[in-house]
């Protein structure tokens, strides 16, 4: 199909699907954030796989990974009382309000984008591949294009965004290309356990802020002062027999 | 020295001269070739991965900055306190500092994913990045070393010129290594680095390694050219080494003790990597080879024998290099979020590795060889044209 | 001197600077674009992902330049609580569509079977060859000697229906999937007279108590798992019963570790406590079950009106009215008891028979009660390994926190005595009246078997249906107890025609399957990937995936009917099953083709099916193809879709119909037309299973427990749908691609096995070599090796099914209605031993 008759993937969506993924109302100066409900996360990696698919992430790289709170992948740990325990923590860029990665980047290739919800974005044009940001990120969410990227399918590009140049760093963009068209990030769309909420942290009436306050939430490595915009909802108490 | 002996020495020197230069240039060509290969194929040709994203290049960078600071601090420090003790070594010290810092600056290049974009660092420097400040201070330091060498090589140096320079050189030398330390020390993501002792430790180990370099090189130049230092200078250097190692060892001990006593589980895990874990051989090498043995040598009567002092200097350098490895690798081995499956390695076949390993490849070895040969060449040329011709009265 | 240091330095610096600047311009690859521009597409096509997982999840295929570049859930269910469904496997399916194992041309074997040596052929040649071979075999041995196998119909009524249709035209034996998969929960036809009767997963959220037994929905029902959390958010308690601490156990309020295969003892212990505390619902028992119906003590058969007086009906049964102290007859046309009758549930009564004799009779319930009373919590605990304490607590909670739902999975059903397990859990639901109400039920979730539409106009040719032989009989041959109505071919099976199934690796007792394979004169495999089964075939015909063809799908887990619509042209030479069958039938029986295949497209078949169900009360009432093109359409079923509503609310007799079988063939399962806790058929009596009891795991009776002390569990892994996705590159990056055998530290230590060691898992049927994963979460005395790994991932051996058993339980042969009352395989009923490799 010739270039000029192609359409944006959001425009091509059937109506009902587009409604499903539409970002709700936002404030005048949105600050994009996310809540992950670890009570509902089942460790299926659907959000990680759709991220890899959406962003044409090469083999060996993952922007989003599901960590097991246990001894190994999908292996429980023994708690202090001797019982077994296991849960999952999805981890991608936390889009911190005080990002250490941005501060150390020598060329400002990593920057806080005030026009797009204060997301932490990377402009690969400016990236010199110094990898200082990777050392600086406490969460280890940045991945590097070490060499020529390899893909599971050869011959054509997968995904909805262009690939990144060799020698540059990349990470979760909060699907900024979808946000611009009023659609939630792919990981939020694709979670089959309905464990992710996306929204405007500056909208105190919005579902995101209200859920965080009602359920209670923590942030990863809160004590490091990075002020992540990703919150992890507290698990409700259990009622054992 | 008699004219005959001088000529004989000169002839002797010239006979291995071309071979030496050939070796150095050959090494540099190898290094350049490896660099080009890496530029084209990407850093995938190294042993680095997303978990261990910094390796031999930055270790070498730190080491080179360290050994450059040491020489100039000795020279400038001696100048400032008005000591004549090390005046015979001044040119060599400054030359070594300049060569090392130049090599350090160059060693940044192979550690970039996109070296062709490095000019953007100059066009749009990000002032909150310690790296930018490091580039600036390295430039300043290089300039100071060049100016110092210029002054030292004038037939009639202006009195006080060196002294004036020392006022800039000493703080610059301290700063160059402190800022390099702050590249690591200001990161909350790496608790092992994030200590106030980082800058002092870097400075103290710079002194140790820089002094070690000076000792070893002075001995080699003495043996291979007609240049010779003051007779007792090695004893003085050895005595200086005792103090430097003592301070460095003390800071290391303070760091270990504080971490150990803190009982913070994450910190203890990192400490154990050093004490008993994967890095234990390198750590204990650092302690024994780099601290205990050279200290013992220089604090004892062995210091009176130049050979022992030179050995201590060499061992101290090895120990400091081991320290650089330990600093970088400890934090790289243990990312803060330690849950499995960990960080994806970055390439097919290197997906998720809960226990990441780093084995430097031939490309990295080649580039480091090139750097070493570069320093060798600069130093050899500098010794030949700037140090040896210095006319000193014998004795 | 020639060059000063400063000059040297200056020169070097200048050179470097020039070099950098030059390279910056020459090598400035500035591919990185501003954040925010996404690539464009040609179109987005809404289809349904439907391997045999019961997900049946709407997906969007994003197409650019004629290729799928992304798959993402459609999330367009009219009731938002269902969206988005989907999982990481479906989202990465395009890796299989275009992957290295995709078959793109017909292939004809050139080397030995299994050598992997094939040559490419045109469709003409391949079809001619296959058709002529089929014709030869058909005319020599009979067309029924050709065994056609297609997996469960719910995953695609049209394409899989084409299998049935062609079999009907030519008279080939079509196999079975639901029972061959071991998924047929025989307890259901035995107790309720139906194939299966699950509540839709949405209904889990309405429960106050959820008992999940031998099931791991977090891994096997990914799109439905969130309903468990919805229930918990509404205050429900979640109890998980499993020998292994599974993913689902990690979310439970309480996890109960059971010895594998001892569920019936556990459930009977729970029943014991419920009875003892008087928490059971006697009114429910009287109204809906055979509990009060009297059983003749000397014959074990129920008393009928015909026994009591001459000319009496054999379809009226007898109860003892405690009020009048006389026997009263009840009919089968309505549930409930006659007005004013206080039907006794216990006790012994003397009943006069026609001809003067009297006989002692007890209500069926009395037999059940007697059995339950032997299962004190202490006795149950000794057998099943759960503490007596926890059995008490489960009983009290389940009986009082209503409605309570029991969700059972393959872990409990896939046993030789899986029917007893199911009957025991069904008993709990019946005792507490948790049947036919939202939030309750005894639901068994296994395969995507359910025929939710009237498929007859497509599957059958006029009145003629395909002869169906349970595929277990292909594997084992006829048994002595095989039901006489099984149309086993008189000359045995001579050919195997497989569609979309890794049949040889996913059959139980792999080595037995390979023995059968050697007897086949022709093996044809229609598939899209070069599986191990394909490698062992004679002819491989490349099939289209569900992104390249049209089909109709449904699932028991949710009530939506959905289309599969092609997003791209078929890859390579691949074709749909419908096209393949049409071409083959035309070559074999041109007249039959003209009558039954010519002019039939997928759309035409869909319209025929929709029309057949478009009657008042029919499943597809008012549903059109046009609606389906737009998105999911709700079948005409209750909301929420729960089982037995009509029976419980309107006293309509059991059983409801189990499509595609006519009601006549399934109502015979329940002569009383009530829930049957007492079974009077001879074989039940002979085997002592007239009421539910506990029997030890069986495993063919071959393996001495002293020599083979471990139970081999082979559950379904979240990374695969059986063997599909075994070769998915993205998923392999995550899980590492190494089959692991989960062992308990005690068992491992006793054998000198450390975590990560290569080990051999073996019994007399076969062996595989894989890696040990030693962890506390394992059940002691078990070895857990998830099924579905392709052979190439093992260090040695074909796969875990080298060890599993193909034993047939004669209870499953009392009747024969394929996929509904038929031998259901027992994968977990398997003994083994392990040793270091």
Tab-separated table of N, CA and C in Angstrom, chain C residues 130 134 146-151 160 163 172-176 180 471 474 495-507 517 520 522-528 531-543 577 580-581 584:
chain	number	residue	atom	x	y	z
C	130	UNK	N	-1.931	-38.045	-1.995
C	130	UNK	CA	-2.684	-38.368	-0.788
C	130	UNK	C	-4.038	-38.979	-1.151
C	134	UNK	N	-5.366	-42.585	-0.141
C	134	UNK	CA	-6.558	-42.725	0.683
C	134	UNK	C	-7.571	-43.619	-0.039
C	146	UNK	N	-9.312	-45.254	8.013
C	146	UNK	CA	-8.565	-43.990	8.042
C	146	UNK	C	-9.027	-43.210	9.268
C	147	UNK	N	-8.106	-42.893	10.148
C	147	UNK	CA	-8.438	-42.162	11.370
C	147	UNK	C	-8.120	-40.694	11.174
C	148	UNK	N	-9.164	-39.887	11.201
C	148	UNK	CA	-8.986	-38.444	11.024
C	148	UNK	C	-8.989	-37.788	12.399
C	149	UNK	N	-7.970	-37.003	12.686
C	149	UNK	CA	-7.908	-36.378	14.008
C	149	UNK	C	-7.849	-34.864	13.889
C	150	UNK	N	-8.782	-34.221	14.592
C	150	UNK	CA	-8.726	-32.761	14.689
C	150	UNK	C	-8.936	-32.400	16.140
C	151	UNK	N	-8.313	-31.377	16.606
C	151	UNK	CA	-8.464	-31.023	18.021
C	151	UNK	C	-9.838	-30.432	18.277
C	160	UNK	N	-12.524	-27.157	11.606
C	160	UNK	CA	-12.550	-28.486	12.213
C	160	UNK	C	-13.808	-29.224	11.803
C	163	UNK	N	-13.305	-31.348	8.816
C	163	UNK	CA	-12.818	-32.699	9.096
C	163	UNK	C	-14.001	-33.662	9.219
C	172	UNK	N	-14.902	-42.001	6.692
C	172	UNK	CA	-13.680	-42.177	7.470
C	172	UNK	C	-14.006	-42.084	8.958
C	173	UNK	N	-13.219	-42.758	9.795
C	173	UNK	CA	-13.421	-42.655	11.243
C	173	UNK	C	-12.838	-41.341	11.733
C	174	UNK	N	-13.690	-40.510	12.325
C	174	UNK	CA	-13.151	-39.300	12.931
C	174	UNK	C	-12.829	-39.609	14.388
C	175	UNK	N	-11.745	-39.109	14.878
C	175	UNK	CA	-11.348	-39.380	16.255
C	175	UNK	C	-12.006	-38.421	17.227
C	176	UNK	N	-11.569	-38.495	18.448
C	176	UNK	CA	-12.093	-37.616	19.475
C	176	UNK	C	-10.951	-36.823	20.078
C	180	UNK	N	-9.786	-37.851	24.514
C	180	UNK	CA	-8.391	-38.232	24.287
C	180	UNK	C	-7.449	-37.294	25.032
C	471	UNK	N	-10.226	-41.725	19.917
C	471	UNK	CA	-8.852	-41.911	19.463
C	471	UNK	C	-8.030	-42.804	20.376
C	474	UNK	N	-7.604	-45.954	18.721
C	474	UNK	CA	-6.545	-46.014	17.702
C	474	UNK	C	-5.247	-46.417	18.385
C	495	UNK	N	-4.495	-45.864	8.446
C	495	UNK	CA	-3.990	-44.546	8.052
C	495	UNK	C	-4.351	-43.526	9.107
C	496	UNK	N	-3.540	-42.505	9.180
C	496	UNK	CA	-3.726	-41.449	10.161
C	496	UNK	C	-3.703	-40.114	9.430
C	497	UNK	N	-4.775	-39.344	9.572
C	497	UNK	CA	-4.846	-38.030	8.934
C	497	UNK	C	-4.989	-37.014	10.060
C	498	UNK	N	-3.936	-36.246	10.286
C	498	UNK	CA	-3.909	-35.339	11.429
C	498	UNK	C	-4.058	-33.899	10.989
C	499	UNK	N	-4.804	-33.131	11.769
C	499	UNK	CA	-4.894	-31.700	11.492
C	499	UNK	C	-4.610	-30.936	12.778
C	500	UNK	N	-3.670	-29.979	12.672
C	500	UNK	CA	-3.387	-29.078	13.786
C	500	UNK	C	-3.232	-29.806	15.111
C	501	UNK	N	-2.405	-30.820	15.109
C	501	UNK	CA	-2.166	-31.511	16.367
C	501	UNK	C	-0.787	-32.120	16.366
C	502	UNK	N	-0.097	-31.985	17.468
C	502	UNK	CA	1.205	-32.630	17.630
C	502	UNK	C	0.926	-34.016	18.212
C	503	UNK	N	0.129	-34.746	17.479
C	503	UNK	CA	-0.526	-35.967	17.942
C	503	UNK	C	0.442	-36.991	18.524
C	504	UNK	N	1.540	-37.222	17.828
C	504	UNK	CA	2.416	-38.315	18.268
C	504	UNK	C	3.099	-37.985	19.588
C	505	UNK	N	3.429	-36.734	19.793
C	505	UNK	CA	4.096	-36.331	21.033
C	505	UNK	C	3.118	-36.077	22.154
C	506	UNK	N	1.901	-35.751	21.806
C	506	UNK	CA	0.926	-35.381	22.820
C	506	UNK	C	-0.068	-36.499	23.086
C	507	UNK	N	0.177	-37.683	22.548
C	507	UNK	CA	-0.600	-38.856	22.935
C	507	UNK	C	0.011	-39.435	24.195
C	517	UNK	N	2.099	-46.185	14.940
C	517	UNK	CA	2.539	-45.425	13.772
C	517	UNK	C	3.151	-46.350	12.735
C	520	UNK	N	0.828	-47.845	10.292
C	520	UNK	CA	0.081	-46.994	9.371
C	520	UNK	C	0.694	-47.032	7.989
C	522	UNK	N	-0.231	-44.846	5.784
C	522	UNK	CA	-0.197	-43.449	5.348
C	522	UNK	C	-0.366	-42.557	6.566
C	523	UNK	N	0.493	-41.574	6.683
C	523	UNK	CA	0.348	-40.568	7.736
C	523	UNK	C	0.410	-39.196	7.079
C	524	UNK	N	-0.677	-38.461	7.185
C	524	UNK	CA	-0.744	-37.110	6.613
C	524	UNK	C	-0.884	-36.120	7.762
C	525	UNK	N	-0.144	-35.033	7.698
C	525	UNK	CA	-0.217	-34.022	8.753
C	525	UNK	C	-0.520	-32.667	8.126
C	526	UNK	N	-1.635	-32.087	8.531
C	526	UNK	CA	-1.984	-30.739	8.098
C	526	UNK	C	-1.640	-29.808	9.243
C	527	UNK	N	-0.616	-28.999	9.070
C	527	UNK	CA	-0.202	-28.127	10.165
C	527	UNK	C	0.555	-26.944	9.600
C	528	UNK	N	0.768	-25.935	10.428
C	528	UNK	CA	1.505	-24.772	9.955
C	528	UNK	C	2.937	-24.770	10.448
C	531	UNK	N	6.330	-29.573	13.442
C	531	UNK	CA	6.396	-30.171	14.766
C	531	UNK	C	7.082	-31.526	14.683
C	532	UNK	N	7.261	-32.162	15.826
C	532	UNK	CA	7.831	-33.508	15.810
C	532	UNK	C	6.908	-34.469	15.074
C	533	UNK	N	5.593	-34.265	15.263
C	533	UNK	CA	4.648	-35.123	14.542
C	533	UNK	C	4.800	-34.947	13.040
C	534	UNK	N	4.950	-33.713	12.599
C	534	UNK	CA	5.114	-33.476	11.162
C	534	UNK	C	6.338	-34.218	10.643
C	535	UNK	N	7.396	-34.188	11.422
C	535	UNK	CA	8.632	-34.842	11.004
C	535	UNK	C	8.464	-36.335	10.805
C	536	UNK	N	7.507	-36.917	11.523
C	536	UNK	CA	7.281	-38.347	11.425
C	536	UNK	C	6.189	-38.705	10.414
C	537	UNK	N	5.694	-37.723	9.696
C	537	UNK	CA	4.616	-37.989	8.747
C	537	UNK	C	5.157	-38.345	7.371
C	538	UNK	N	4.237	-38.815	6.526
C	538	UNK	CA	4.613	-39.129	5.144
C	538	UNK	C	4.408	-37.917	4.250
C	539	UNK	N	3.318	-37.229	4.484
C	539	UNK	CA	3.012	-36.037	3.685
C	539	UNK	C	2.621	-34.922	4.635
C	540	UNK	N	3.207	-33.771	4.440
C	540	UNK	CA	2.830	-32.604	5.241
C	540	UNK	C	2.148	-31.604	4.327
C	541	UNK	N	0.949	-31.195	4.725
C	541	UNK	CA	0.226	-30.194	3.932
C	541	UNK	C	0.211	-28.890	4.721
C	542	UNK	N	0.750	-27.819	4.152
C	542	UNK	CA	0.878	-26.570	4.909
C	542	UNK	C	-0.473	-25.908	5.138
C	543	UNK	N	-0.753	-25.601	6.379
C	543	UNK	CA	-2.053	-25.045	6.721
C	543	UNK	C	-1.946	-23.560	7.029
C	577	UNK	N	-8.006	-25.848	6.004
C	577	UNK	CA	-8.436	-27.251	6.054
C	577	UNK	C	-9.614	-27.471	5.112
C	580	UNK	N	-8.391	-27.871	1.673
C	580	UNK	CA	-7.684	-29.149	1.528
C	580	UNK	C	-8.670	-30.293	1.413
C	581	UNK	N	-9.663	-30.307	2.298
C	581	UNK	CA	-10.635	-31.405	2.248
C	581	UNK	C	-11.453	-31.365	0.962
C	584	UNK	N	-9.383	-32.869	-1.679
C	584	UNK	CA	-9.195	-34.315	-1.524
C	584	UNK	C	-10.472	-35.069	-1.849
